Amino acid sequence: MVKRSYKKSSKPATVHFVGAGPGDPELVTVKGAKLLKKAGVVVYTGSLVNKGLLKHCSKKASLYDSAPMHLGELTDIMIDAAREGKSVVRLHTGDTSLYSAFGEQAEILERNGIPYDITPGVSSAFAAAASLKKEFTVPEATQTVIFTRLAGRTPVPVDEDLEALASHKATICVFLSARAVEEVARLLIKGGYPPSTPAAVVYKASWEDEIKITGTLKDIAGKAKKAGIKRHALILAGRALGVKETQAASKLYDREFFHGYRTKR
Ligand code: SAH
C-alpha cells in the first residue's frame, strides 16, 4: 500500500457518491457532472462506468479505477483526500441504491468522521426500459416492479429466491445474472410465469455497442446465448413488456377521469 503524506485540513471535505448512469456519458445528471468537474479526486468503478464520463473531470483531478482495489484501499484514497480538503467523487454505475456496495463504504467514512452525500443516477434498469420503449408498469397488466439477482458469491435471502418472486408475476429486472439466462428463465417459469411471458435481455443499455434481444421466457435464453451475451446485461420479463403502447391507456389521461390538476370543465 502506498503511504500518502497529506497535509491535514481542519475540516474534511465531503465525499460525493454519484450515480454515473447506465453508460451513455450524457446520462449523468447535471448535478453529477458539476461535481465531477469540481472534484480533485475521482474514484470510479472501471469495470462498468463509461470512461467517456471522465471527460467531465478537471485535467488536474487524480482518477482512480476501483476495479482492482479492495474496500480498504479505495476508502483510504477517499479518506486521505477528504482530510486534505479535496473534493472527492465516488462514481458508481447506474444508481447508487442498487447493487453498488455503497453502504460498506459509507460506514467506513462515518467511522472516520468524513461527511458524504449522494447524487442519484439513472439505473441501467431504466435505460433498458427506454431502449425497449416499454413501461414497466402498465394499467391492467402490472403495477409492480421487482429488482433482483441470482445468488452468486453474494447470497440472496431464501424468501427472495426467483421461484418465490415469480409467484407475483410482476415485471422483473434481474441484475448480475447474465451468465445464467437459462437458469433465470427456468426458475421464473417454475415459479409461475407462463412460458409465453414476454422477456428481454439488454446488454450494455445506452452504450454504443448495446444489444437488445426480445422474446419469451421460453426462447430468450437460446437467443441470448446465440448473441454471446454473458455479462453486463439485464434480464427482464413480465406481461408489461408485451403490451403495445396503444393498449396501455391509463386513467391519468382518460378524458372522463378527473383529479386535483384537471377538474371537470
Ligand atoms: N447500480 C447499477 C447496478 C450495478 S450491478 C444500476 O443501477 O444499474 C451491475 C449489474 O448491473 C450488471 O451485472 C448488469 O446486470 C447491470 N448493468 C449495469 N449497467 C448496465 C447496462 N448499461 N446495461 C445492462 N445492464 C447493466
PDB file of C-alpha atoms and ligand atoms in Angstrom:
ATOM      1  CA  MET A   1       0.000   0.000   0.000  1.00  0.00           C
ATOM      2  CA  VAL A   2       1.433   3.395  -0.978  1.00  0.00           C
ATOM      3  CA  LYS A   3       1.951   5.681   2.002  1.00  0.00           C
ATOM      4  CA  ARG A   4       0.486   9.117   1.363  1.00  0.00           C
ATOM      5  CA  SER A   5       1.647  12.169   3.269  1.00  0.00           C
ATOM      6  CA  TYR A   6      -1.240  14.615   3.093  1.00  0.00           C
ATOM      7  CA  LYS A   7      -1.443  17.943   4.808  1.00  0.00           C
ATOM      8  CA  LYS A   8      -4.469  17.634   7.077  1.00  0.00           C
ATOM      9  CA  SER A   9      -7.083  20.373   6.796  1.00  0.00           C
ATOM     10  CA  SER A  10      -9.092  21.166   9.919  1.00  0.00           C
ATOM     11  CA  LYS A  11     -12.425  20.082   8.445  1.00  0.00           C
ATOM     12  CA  PRO A  12     -12.507  17.206   5.957  1.00  0.00           C
ATOM     13  CA  ALA A  13     -14.134  17.783   2.573  1.00  0.00           C
ATOM     14  CA  THR A  14     -17.297  15.900   1.602  1.00  0.00           C
ATOM     15  CA  VAL A  15     -17.157  12.675  -0.356  1.00  0.00           C
ATOM     16  CA  HIS A  16     -19.832  12.773  -3.056  1.00  0.00           C
ATOM     17  CA  PHE A  17     -21.254   9.414  -4.142  1.00  0.00           C
ATOM     18  CA  VAL A  18     -22.531   9.963  -7.678  1.00  0.00           C
ATOM     19  CA  GLY A  19     -24.656   7.684  -9.851  1.00  0.00           C
ATOM     20  CA  ALA A  20     -22.874   7.656 -13.220  1.00  0.00           C
ATOM     21  CA  GLY A  21     -25.903   6.451 -15.137  1.00  0.00           C
ATOM     22  CA  PRO A  22     -26.036   3.339 -17.322  1.00  0.00           C
ATOM     23  CA  GLY A  23     -23.253   4.097 -19.802  1.00  0.00           C
ATOM     24  CA  ASP A  24     -24.038   6.919 -22.212  1.00  0.00           C
ATOM     25  CA  PRO A  25     -21.897   9.750 -20.758  1.00  0.00           C
ATOM     26  CA  GLU A  26     -24.767  12.191 -21.332  1.00  0.00           C
ATOM     27  CA  LEU A  27     -26.965  10.225 -18.953  1.00  0.00           C
ATOM     28  CA  VAL A  28     -25.262  11.515 -15.804  1.00  0.00           C
ATOM     29  CA  THR A  29     -27.326  14.183 -14.007  1.00  0.00           C
ATOM     30  CA  VAL A  30     -26.425  17.873 -14.335  1.00  0.00           C
ATOM     31  CA  LYS A  31     -25.551  17.848 -10.642  1.00  0.00           C
ATOM     32  CA  GLY A  32     -23.346  14.760 -11.045  1.00  0.00           C
ATOM     33  CA  ALA A  33     -21.475  16.369 -13.948  1.00  0.00           C
ATOM     34  CA  LYS A  34     -20.916  19.552 -11.900  1.00  0.00           C
ATOM     35  CA  LEU A  35     -19.489  17.521  -9.020  1.00  0.00           C
ATOM     36  CA  LEU A  36     -17.169  15.674 -11.413  1.00  0.00           C
ATOM     37  CA  LYS A  37     -15.948  18.988 -12.782  1.00  0.00           C
ATOM     38  CA  LYS A  38     -15.109  20.297  -9.315  1.00  0.00           C
ATOM     39  CA  ALA A  39     -13.584  17.076  -7.963  1.00  0.00           C
ATOM     40  CA  GLY A  40      -9.913  16.866  -7.008  1.00  0.00           C
ATOM     41  CA  VAL A  41     -10.108  13.102  -6.668  1.00  0.00           C
ATOM     42  CA  VAL A  42     -12.427  10.695  -8.524  1.00  0.00           C
ATOM     43  CA  VAL A  43     -12.722   7.002  -7.713  1.00  0.00           C
ATOM     44  CA  TYR A  44     -14.745   5.214 -10.396  1.00  0.00           C
ATOM     45  CA  THR A  45     -15.912   1.647 -10.974  1.00  0.00           C
ATOM     46  CA  GLY A  46     -13.804   0.978 -14.068  1.00  0.00           C
ATOM     47  CA  SER A  47     -15.476  -2.317 -14.895  1.00  0.00           C
ATOM     48  CA  LEU A  48     -18.858  -0.696 -15.618  1.00  0.00           C
ATOM     49  CA  VAL A  49     -18.562   3.104 -15.730  1.00  0.00           C
ATOM     50  CA  ASN A  50     -18.077   4.544 -19.224  1.00  0.00           C
ATOM     51  CA  LYS A  51     -14.662   6.247 -19.262  1.00  0.00           C
ATOM     52  CA  GLY A  52     -16.188   8.889 -21.535  1.00  0.00           C
ATOM     53  CA  LEU A  53     -17.718  10.309 -18.353  1.00  0.00           C
ATOM     54  CA  LEU A  54     -14.277  11.173 -17.047  1.00  0.00           C
ATOM     55  CA  LYS A  55     -14.118  13.896 -19.705  1.00  0.00           C
ATOM     56  CA  HIS A  56     -16.247  15.925 -17.289  1.00  0.00           C
ATOM     57  CA  CYS A  57     -13.302  15.906 -14.824  1.00  0.00           C
ATOM     58  CA  SER A  58     -10.679  18.606 -14.486  1.00  0.00           C
ATOM     59  CA  LYS A  59      -7.270  17.805 -16.037  1.00  0.00           C
ATOM     60  CA  LYS A  60      -5.776  18.269 -12.576  1.00  0.00           C
ATOM     61  CA  ALA A  61      -8.012  15.673 -10.910  1.00  0.00           C
ATOM     62  CA  SER A  62      -6.495  12.387  -9.748  1.00  0.00           C
ATOM     63  CA  LEU A  63      -8.505   9.476 -11.175  1.00  0.00           C
ATOM     64  CA  TYR A  64      -8.544   6.004  -9.620  1.00  0.00           C
ATOM     65  CA  ASP A  65     -10.166   2.864 -11.029  1.00  0.00           C
ATOM     66  CA  SER A  66     -11.621   0.941  -8.078  1.00  0.00           C
ATOM     67  CA  ALA A  67     -11.941  -2.351 -10.035  1.00  0.00           C
ATOM     68  CA  PRO A  68      -8.617  -3.849  -8.912  1.00  0.00           C
ATOM     69  CA  MET A  69      -8.851  -2.406  -5.357  1.00  0.00           C
ATOM     70  CA  HIS A  70     -10.240  -3.881  -2.187  1.00  0.00           C
ATOM     71  CA  LEU A  71     -12.561  -1.937   0.088  1.00  0.00           C
ATOM     72  CA  GLY A  72      -9.847  -0.627   2.447  1.00  0.00           C
ATOM     73  CA  GLU A  73      -7.726   0.626  -0.445  1.00  0.00           C
ATOM     74  CA  LEU A  74     -10.458   2.637  -2.053  1.00  0.00           C
ATOM     75  CA  THR A  75     -11.797   4.086   1.189  1.00  0.00           C
ATOM     76  CA  ASP A  76      -8.210   5.044   2.196  1.00  0.00           C
ATOM     77  CA  ILE A  77      -7.923   7.087  -1.008  1.00  0.00           C
ATOM     78  CA  MET A  78     -11.229   8.848  -0.288  1.00  0.00           C
ATOM     79  CA  ILE A  79     -10.440   9.467   3.392  1.00  0.00           C
ATOM     80  CA  ASP A  80      -6.922  10.806   2.741  1.00  0.00           C
ATOM     81  CA  ALA A  81      -8.147  13.151   0.009  1.00  0.00           C
ATOM     82  CA  ALA A  82     -11.113  14.418   2.072  1.00  0.00           C
ATOM     83  CA  ARG A  83      -8.798  15.089   5.038  1.00  0.00           C
ATOM     84  CA  GLU A  84      -6.582  17.082   2.712  1.00  0.00           C
ATOM     85  CA  GLY A  85      -9.640  19.187   1.882  1.00  0.00           C
ATOM     86  CA  LYS A  86     -10.027  17.856  -1.668  1.00  0.00           C
ATOM     87  CA  SER A  87     -13.489  17.345  -3.087  1.00  0.00           C
ATOM     88  CA  VAL A  88     -13.933  13.618  -3.761  1.00  0.00           C
ATOM     89  CA  VAL A  89     -16.359  11.921  -6.143  1.00  0.00           C
ATOM     90  CA  ARG A  90     -17.051   8.208  -5.842  1.00  0.00           C
ATOM     91  CA  LEU A  91     -18.620   7.299  -9.179  1.00  0.00           C
ATOM     92  CA  HIS A  92     -20.878   4.254  -9.251  1.00  0.00           C
ATOM     93  CA  THR A  93     -22.583   2.812 -12.291  1.00  0.00           C
ATOM     94  CA  GLY A  94     -26.338   3.373 -12.701  1.00  0.00           C
ATOM     95  CA  ASP A  95     -27.873   4.457  -9.428  1.00  0.00           C
ATOM     96  CA  THR A  96     -26.140   4.098  -6.076  1.00  0.00           C
ATOM     97  CA  SER A  97     -29.156   2.407  -4.459  1.00  0.00           C
ATOM     98  CA  LEU A  98     -28.921  -0.808  -6.489  1.00  0.00           C
ATOM     99  CA  TYR A  99     -26.096  -3.332  -6.076  1.00  0.00           C
ATOM    100  CA  SER A 100     -23.431  -0.669  -5.629  1.00  0.00           C
ATOM    101  CA  ALA A 101     -21.835  -1.620  -2.277  1.00  0.00           C
ATOM    102  CA  PHE A 102     -22.350   1.997  -1.242  1.00  0.00           C
ATOM    103  CA  GLY A 103     -23.263   1.063   2.344  1.00  0.00           C
ATOM    104  CA  GLU A 104     -19.993  -0.557   3.344  1.00  0.00           C
ATOM    105  CA  GLN A 105     -18.013   2.416   2.037  1.00  0.00           C
ATOM    106  CA  ALA A 106     -20.307   4.910   3.793  1.00  0.00           C
ATOM    107  CA  GLU A 107     -19.876   3.051   7.055  1.00  0.00           C
ATOM    108  CA  ILE A 108     -16.087   3.374   6.899  1.00  0.00           C
ATOM    109  CA  LEU A 109     -16.359   7.078   6.044  1.00  0.00           C
ATOM    110  CA  GLU A 110     -18.702   7.596   9.002  1.00  0.00           C
ATOM    111  CA  ARG A 111     -16.333   5.794  11.340  1.00  0.00           C
ATOM    112  CA  ASN A 112     -13.574   8.137  10.198  1.00  0.00           C
ATOM    113  CA  GLY A 113     -15.667  11.284  10.587  1.00  0.00           C
ATOM    114  CA  ILE A 114     -15.808  12.013   6.830  1.00  0.00           C
ATOM    115  CA  PRO A 115     -19.043  13.663   5.627  1.00  0.00           C
ATOM    116  CA  TYR A 116     -20.655  12.287   2.464  1.00  0.00           C
ATOM    117  CA  ASP A 117     -23.719  12.795   0.313  1.00  0.00           C
ATOM    118  CA  ILE A 118     -25.365  11.050  -2.642  1.00  0.00           C
ATOM    119  CA  THR A 119     -26.413  12.240  -6.082  1.00  0.00           C
ATOM    120  CA  PRO A 120     -28.650   9.620  -7.682  1.00  0.00           C
ATOM    121  CA  GLY A 121     -28.200   8.325 -11.224  1.00  0.00           C
ATOM    122  CA  VAL A 122     -30.191   6.666 -13.987  1.00  0.00           C
ATOM    123  CA  SER A 123     -30.222   2.943 -13.276  1.00  0.00           C
ATOM    124  CA  SER A 124     -29.489   0.518 -16.086  1.00  0.00           C
ATOM    125  CA  ALA A 125     -32.989  -0.850 -15.441  1.00  0.00           C
ATOM    126  CA  PHE A 126     -34.455   2.436 -16.655  1.00  0.00           C
ATOM    127  CA  ALA A 127     -32.057   2.651 -19.585  1.00  0.00           C
ATOM    128  CA  ALA A 128     -33.169  -0.859 -20.588  1.00  0.00           C
ATOM    129  CA  ALA A 129     -36.843   0.162 -20.426  1.00  0.00           C
ATOM    130  CA  ALA A 130     -36.063   3.201 -22.572  1.00  0.00           C
ATOM    131  CA  SER A 131     -34.188   1.115 -25.079  1.00  0.00           C
ATOM    132  CA  LEU A 132     -37.075  -1.368 -25.286  1.00  0.00           C
ATOM    133  CA  LYS A 133     -39.520   1.582 -25.461  1.00  0.00           C
ATOM    134  CA  LYS A 134     -41.576  -0.011 -22.676  1.00  0.00           C
ATOM    135  CA  GLU A 135     -43.203   0.958 -19.394  1.00  0.00           C
ATOM    136  CA  PHE A 136     -42.532  -1.409 -16.509  1.00  0.00           C
ATOM    137  CA  THR A 137     -45.926  -0.569 -15.002  1.00  0.00           C
ATOM    138  CA  VAL A 138     -48.918  -0.755 -17.301  1.00  0.00           C
ATOM    139  CA  PRO A 139     -52.547  -0.366 -16.175  1.00  0.00           C
ATOM    140  CA  GLU A 140     -54.355  -3.717 -16.112  1.00  0.00           C
ATOM    141  CA  ALA A 141     -51.065  -5.600 -16.766  1.00  0.00           C
ATOM    142  CA  THR A 142     -48.927  -4.916 -13.715  1.00  0.00           C
ATOM    143  CA  GLN A 143     -48.322  -2.136 -11.221  1.00  0.00           C
ATOM    144  CA  THR A 144     -45.278  -3.693  -9.572  1.00  0.00           C
ATOM    145  CA  VAL A 145     -41.578  -3.982 -10.448  1.00  0.00           C
ATOM    146  CA  ILE A 146     -39.118  -6.347  -8.788  1.00  0.00           C
ATOM    147  CA  PHE A 147     -35.357  -5.696  -8.881  1.00  0.00           C
ATOM    148  CA  THR A 148     -33.441  -8.830  -8.025  1.00  0.00           C
ATOM    149  CA  ARG A 149     -30.481 -11.054  -8.889  1.00  0.00           C
ATOM    150  CA  LEU A 150     -29.432 -14.697  -8.809  1.00  0.00           C
ATOM    151  CA  ALA A 151     -27.267 -15.631  -5.871  1.00  0.00           C
ATOM    152  CA  GLY A 152     -23.585 -15.541  -6.735  1.00  0.00           C
ATOM    153  CA  ARG A 153     -20.761 -15.007  -4.281  1.00  0.00           C
ATOM    154  CA  THR A 154     -23.299 -12.666  -2.646  1.00  0.00           C
ATOM    155  CA  PRO A 155     -26.114 -14.848  -1.313  1.00  0.00           C
ATOM    156  CA  VAL A 156     -29.808 -13.965  -1.787  1.00  0.00           C
ATOM    157  CA  PRO A 157     -32.164 -14.482   1.190  1.00  0.00           C
ATOM    158  CA  VAL A 158     -34.263 -17.654   0.719  1.00  0.00           C
ATOM    159  CA  ASP A 159     -37.552 -15.751   0.843  1.00  0.00           C
ATOM    160  CA  GLU A 160     -36.370 -13.880  -2.229  1.00  0.00           C
ATOM    161  CA  ASP A 161     -35.364 -16.713  -4.499  1.00  0.00           C
ATOM    162  CA  LEU A 162     -36.544 -16.310  -8.064  1.00  0.00           C
ATOM    163  CA  GLU A 163     -39.181 -19.006  -7.843  1.00  0.00           C
ATOM    164  CA  ALA A 164     -40.784 -17.284  -4.850  1.00  0.00           C
ATOM    165  CA  LEU A 165     -40.690 -13.871  -6.515  1.00  0.00           C
ATOM    166  CA  ALA A 166     -42.156 -15.350  -9.706  1.00  0.00           C
ATOM    167  CA  SER A 167     -45.445 -16.041  -7.954  1.00  0.00           C
ATOM    168  CA  HIS A 168     -46.244 -12.301  -8.187  1.00  0.00           C
ATOM    169  CA  LYS A 169     -45.885 -12.310 -11.993  1.00  0.00           C
ATOM    170  CA  ALA A 170     -44.871  -8.662 -11.797  1.00  0.00           C
ATOM    171  CA  THR A 171     -42.333  -7.011 -14.123  1.00  0.00           C
ATOM    172  CA  ILE A 172     -38.973  -8.396 -13.036  1.00  0.00           C
ATOM    173  CA  CYS A 173     -35.477  -6.958 -13.691  1.00  0.00           C
ATOM    174  CA  VAL A 174     -32.717  -9.425 -12.948  1.00  0.00           C
ATOM    175  CA  PHE A 175     -29.291  -7.864 -12.388  1.00  0.00           C
ATOM    176  CA  LEU A 176     -25.885  -9.554 -12.208  1.00  0.00           C
ATOM    177  CA  SER A 177     -27.140 -12.796 -13.753  1.00  0.00           C
ATOM    178  CA  ALA A 178     -26.425 -12.549 -17.491  1.00  0.00           C
ATOM    179  CA  ARG A 179     -24.206 -15.628 -17.247  1.00  0.00           C
ATOM    180  CA  ALA A 180     -27.300 -17.701 -16.422  1.00  0.00           C
ATOM    181  CA  VAL A 181     -30.237 -16.551 -18.560  1.00  0.00           C
ATOM    182  CA  GLU A 182     -31.322 -20.157 -18.970  1.00  0.00           C
ATOM    183  CA  GLU A 183     -31.489 -20.721 -15.213  1.00  0.00           C
ATOM    184  CA  VAL A 184     -33.318 -17.426 -14.635  1.00  0.00           C
ATOM    185  CA  ALA A 185     -35.949 -18.274 -17.271  1.00  0.00           C
ATOM    186  CA  ARG A 186     -36.337 -21.823 -15.930  1.00  0.00           C
ATOM    187  CA  LEU A 187     -36.869 -20.636 -12.346  1.00  0.00           C
ATOM    188  CA  LEU A 188     -39.306 -17.917 -13.378  1.00  0.00           C
ATOM    189  CA  ILE A 189     -41.407 -20.440 -15.305  1.00  0.00           C
ATOM    190  CA  LYS A 190     -41.181 -22.942 -12.434  1.00  0.00           C
ATOM    191  CA  GLY A 191     -42.365 -20.220 -10.050  1.00  0.00           C
ATOM    192  CA  GLY A 192     -45.446 -19.293 -12.048  1.00  0.00           C
ATOM    193  CA  TYR A 193     -44.793 -17.117 -15.122  1.00  0.00           C
ATOM    194  CA  PRO A 194     -46.316 -18.703 -18.237  1.00  0.00           C
ATOM    195  CA  PRO A 195     -43.568 -19.712 -20.723  1.00  0.00           C
ATOM    196  CA  SER A 196     -45.127 -17.280 -23.220  1.00  0.00           C
ATOM    197  CA  THR A 197     -44.357 -14.302 -20.905  1.00  0.00           C
ATOM    198  CA  PRO A 198     -42.554 -11.539 -22.838  1.00  0.00           C
ATOM    199  CA  ALA A 199     -38.869 -11.340 -21.892  1.00  0.00           C
ATOM    200  CA  ALA A 200     -35.802  -9.358 -22.920  1.00  0.00           C
ATOM    201  CA  VAL A 201     -32.056  -9.291 -22.398  1.00  0.00           C
ATOM    202  CA  VAL A 202     -30.414  -5.897 -22.756  1.00  0.00           C
ATOM    203  CA  TYR A 203     -26.613  -5.849 -22.972  1.00  0.00           C
ATOM    204  CA  LYS A 204     -24.881  -2.514 -22.256  1.00  0.00           C
ATOM    205  CA  ALA A 205     -28.079  -0.450 -22.331  1.00  0.00           C
ATOM    206  CA  SER A 206     -27.377   3.066 -23.654  1.00  0.00           C
ATOM    207  CA  TRP A 207     -23.777   2.241 -24.751  1.00  0.00           C
ATOM    208  CA  GLU A 208     -22.830   2.462 -28.424  1.00  0.00           C
ATOM    209  CA  ASP A 209     -22.490  -1.328 -28.609  1.00  0.00           C
ATOM    210  CA  GLU A 210     -25.821  -2.011 -26.873  1.00  0.00           C
ATOM    211  CA  ILE A 211     -27.569  -5.244 -27.881  1.00  0.00           C
ATOM    212  CA  LYS A 212     -31.225  -5.887 -27.091  1.00  0.00           C
ATOM    213  CA  ILE A 213     -32.905  -9.205 -27.521  1.00  0.00           C
ATOM    214  CA  THR A 214     -36.599  -9.807 -27.134  1.00  0.00           C
ATOM    215  CA  GLY A 215     -38.649 -12.962 -26.987  1.00  0.00           C
ATOM    216  CA  THR A 216     -40.475 -15.016 -24.399  1.00  0.00           C
ATOM    217  CA  LEU A 217     -39.305 -16.825 -21.283  1.00  0.00           C
ATOM    218  CA  LYS A 218     -39.283 -19.956 -23.400  1.00  0.00           C
ATOM    219  CA  ASP A 219     -36.858 -18.763 -26.068  1.00  0.00           C
ATOM    220  CA  ILE A 220     -34.928 -15.844 -24.529  1.00  0.00           C
ATOM    221  CA  ALA A 221     -32.036 -17.960 -23.199  1.00  0.00           C
ATOM    222  CA  GLY A 222     -31.340 -19.513 -26.600  1.00  0.00           C
ATOM    223  CA  LYS A 223     -31.429 -16.091 -28.257  1.00  0.00           C
ATOM    224  CA  ALA A 224     -29.093 -14.539 -25.649  1.00  0.00           C
ATOM    225  CA  LYS A 225     -26.685 -17.464 -25.986  1.00  0.00           C
ATOM    226  CA  LYS A 226     -26.650 -17.096 -29.755  1.00  0.00           C
ATOM    227  CA  ALA A 227     -25.740 -13.425 -29.335  1.00  0.00           C
ATOM    228  CA  GLY A 228     -22.907 -14.430 -26.966  1.00  0.00           C
ATOM    229  CA  ILE A 229     -24.184 -12.372 -24.021  1.00  0.00           C
ATOM    230  CA  LYS A 230     -22.596 -13.431 -20.741  1.00  0.00           C
ATOM    231  CA  ARG A 231     -22.155 -10.239 -18.738  1.00  0.00           C
ATOM    232  CA  HIS A 232     -23.071  -6.556 -18.423  1.00  0.00           C
ATOM    233  CA  ALA A 233     -26.739  -7.258 -19.195  1.00  0.00           C
ATOM    234  CA  LEU A 234     -30.156  -7.215 -17.584  1.00  0.00           C
ATOM    235  CA  ILE A 235     -32.755  -9.935 -17.926  1.00  0.00           C
ATOM    236  CA  LEU A 236     -36.302  -8.584 -17.937  1.00  0.00           C
ATOM    237  CA  ALA A 237     -39.654 -10.328 -18.005  1.00  0.00           C
ATOM    238  CA  GLY A 238     -43.323  -9.654 -17.397  1.00  0.00           C
ATOM    239  CA  ARG A 239     -46.642  -9.037 -19.101  1.00  0.00           C
ATOM    240  CA  ALA A 240     -45.962  -5.304 -19.271  1.00  0.00           C
ATOM    241  CA  LEU A 241     -43.171  -5.877 -21.792  1.00  0.00           C
ATOM    242  CA  GLY A 242     -45.664  -7.329 -24.239  1.00  0.00           C
ATOM    243  CA  VAL A 243     -48.188  -4.528 -24.042  1.00  0.00           C
ATOM    244  CA  LYS A 244     -48.330  -2.348 -27.151  1.00  0.00           C
ATOM    245  CA  GLU A 245     -48.117   1.353 -26.328  1.00  0.00           C
ATOM    246  CA  THR A 246     -51.599   1.862 -27.808  1.00  0.00           C
ATOM    247  CA  GLN A 247     -53.126  -0.694 -25.417  1.00  0.00           C
ATOM    248  CA  ALA A 248     -51.635   0.913 -22.337  1.00  0.00           C
ATOM    249  CA  ALA A 249     -54.271   3.546 -21.611  1.00  0.00           C
ATOM    250  CA  SER A 250     -54.010   4.926 -18.092  1.00  0.00           C
ATOM    251  CA  LYS A 251     -56.707   6.597 -16.030  1.00  0.00           C
ATOM    252  CA  LEU A 252     -54.432   9.624 -15.583  1.00  0.00           C
ATOM    253  CA  TYR A 253     -55.069  10.990 -19.078  1.00  0.00           C
ATOM    254  CA  ASP A 254     -58.530   9.460 -19.597  1.00  0.00           C
ATOM    255  CA  ARG A 255     -60.857  12.312 -20.609  1.00  0.00           C
ATOM    256  CA  GLU A 256     -63.527  11.012 -18.196  1.00  0.00           C
ATOM    257  CA  PHE A 257     -61.148  10.834 -15.224  1.00  0.00           C
ATOM    258  CA  PHE A 258     -60.802  13.977 -13.095  1.00  0.00           C
ATOM    259  CA  HIS A 259     -58.273  14.790 -10.377  1.00  0.00           C
ATOM    260  CA  GLY A 260     -56.695  17.679  -8.468  1.00  0.00           C
ATOM    261  CA  TYR A 261     -54.917  19.076 -11.515  1.00  0.00           C
ATOM    262  CA  ARG A 262     -57.749  18.550 -14.021  1.00  0.00           C
ATOM    263  CA  THR A 263     -61.271  19.171 -12.870  1.00  0.00           C
ATOM    264  CA  LYS A 264     -64.488  18.736 -14.884  1.00  0.00           C
ATOM    265  CA  ARG A 265     -64.777  21.538 -17.466  1.00  0.00           C
TER     266      ARG A 265
HETATM  267  N1  SAH B   1     -26.184   0.316  -9.734  1.00  0.00           N
HETATM  268  C1  SAH B   1     -26.286  -0.277 -11.052  1.00  0.00           C
HETATM  269  C2  SAH B   1     -26.225  -1.789 -10.985  1.00  0.00           C
HETATM  270  C3  SAH B   1     -24.846  -2.299 -10.587  1.00  0.00           C
HETATM  271  S1  SAH B   1     -24.740  -4.036 -10.519  1.00  0.00           S
HETATM  272  C4  SAH B   1     -27.568   0.223 -11.729  1.00  0.00           C
HETATM  273  O1  SAH B   1     -28.359   0.932 -11.103  1.00  0.00           O
HETATM  274  O2  SAH B   1     -27.739  -0.059 -12.903  1.00  0.00           O
HETATM  275  C5  SAH B   1     -24.056  -4.421 -12.074  1.00  0.00           C
HETATM  276  C6  SAH B   1     -25.108  -5.084 -12.959  1.00  0.00           C
HETATM  277  O3  SAH B   1     -25.987  -4.088 -13.439  1.00  0.00           O
HETATM  278  C7  SAH B   1     -24.572  -5.775 -14.187  1.00  0.00           C
HETATM  279  O4  SAH B   1     -24.179  -7.100 -13.922  1.00  0.00           O
HETATM  280  C8  SAH B   1     -25.775  -5.750 -15.098  1.00  0.00           C
HETATM  281  O5  SAH B   1     -26.712  -6.747 -14.723  1.00  0.00           O
HETATM  282  C9  SAH B   1     -26.394  -4.413 -14.750  1.00  0.00           C
HETATM  283  N2  SAH B   1     -25.948  -3.319 -15.634  1.00  0.00           N
HETATM  284  C10 SAH B   1     -25.201  -2.246 -15.310  1.00  0.00           C
HETATM  285  N3  SAH B   1     -25.087  -1.417 -16.368  1.00  0.00           N
HETATM  286  C11 SAH B   1     -25.791  -1.985 -17.372  1.00  0.00           C
HETATM  287  C12 SAH B   1     -26.120  -1.593 -18.697  1.00  0.00           C
HETATM  288  N4  SAH B   1     -25.694  -0.437 -19.217  1.00  0.00           N
HETATM  289  N5  SAH B   1     -26.914  -2.402 -19.435  1.00  0.00           N
HETATM  290  C13 SAH B   1     -27.396  -3.564 -18.922  1.00  0.00           C
HETATM  291  N6  SAH B   1     -27.140  -3.979 -17.666  1.00  0.00           N
HETATM  292  C14 SAH B   1     -26.354  -3.198 -16.908  1.00  0.00           C
END
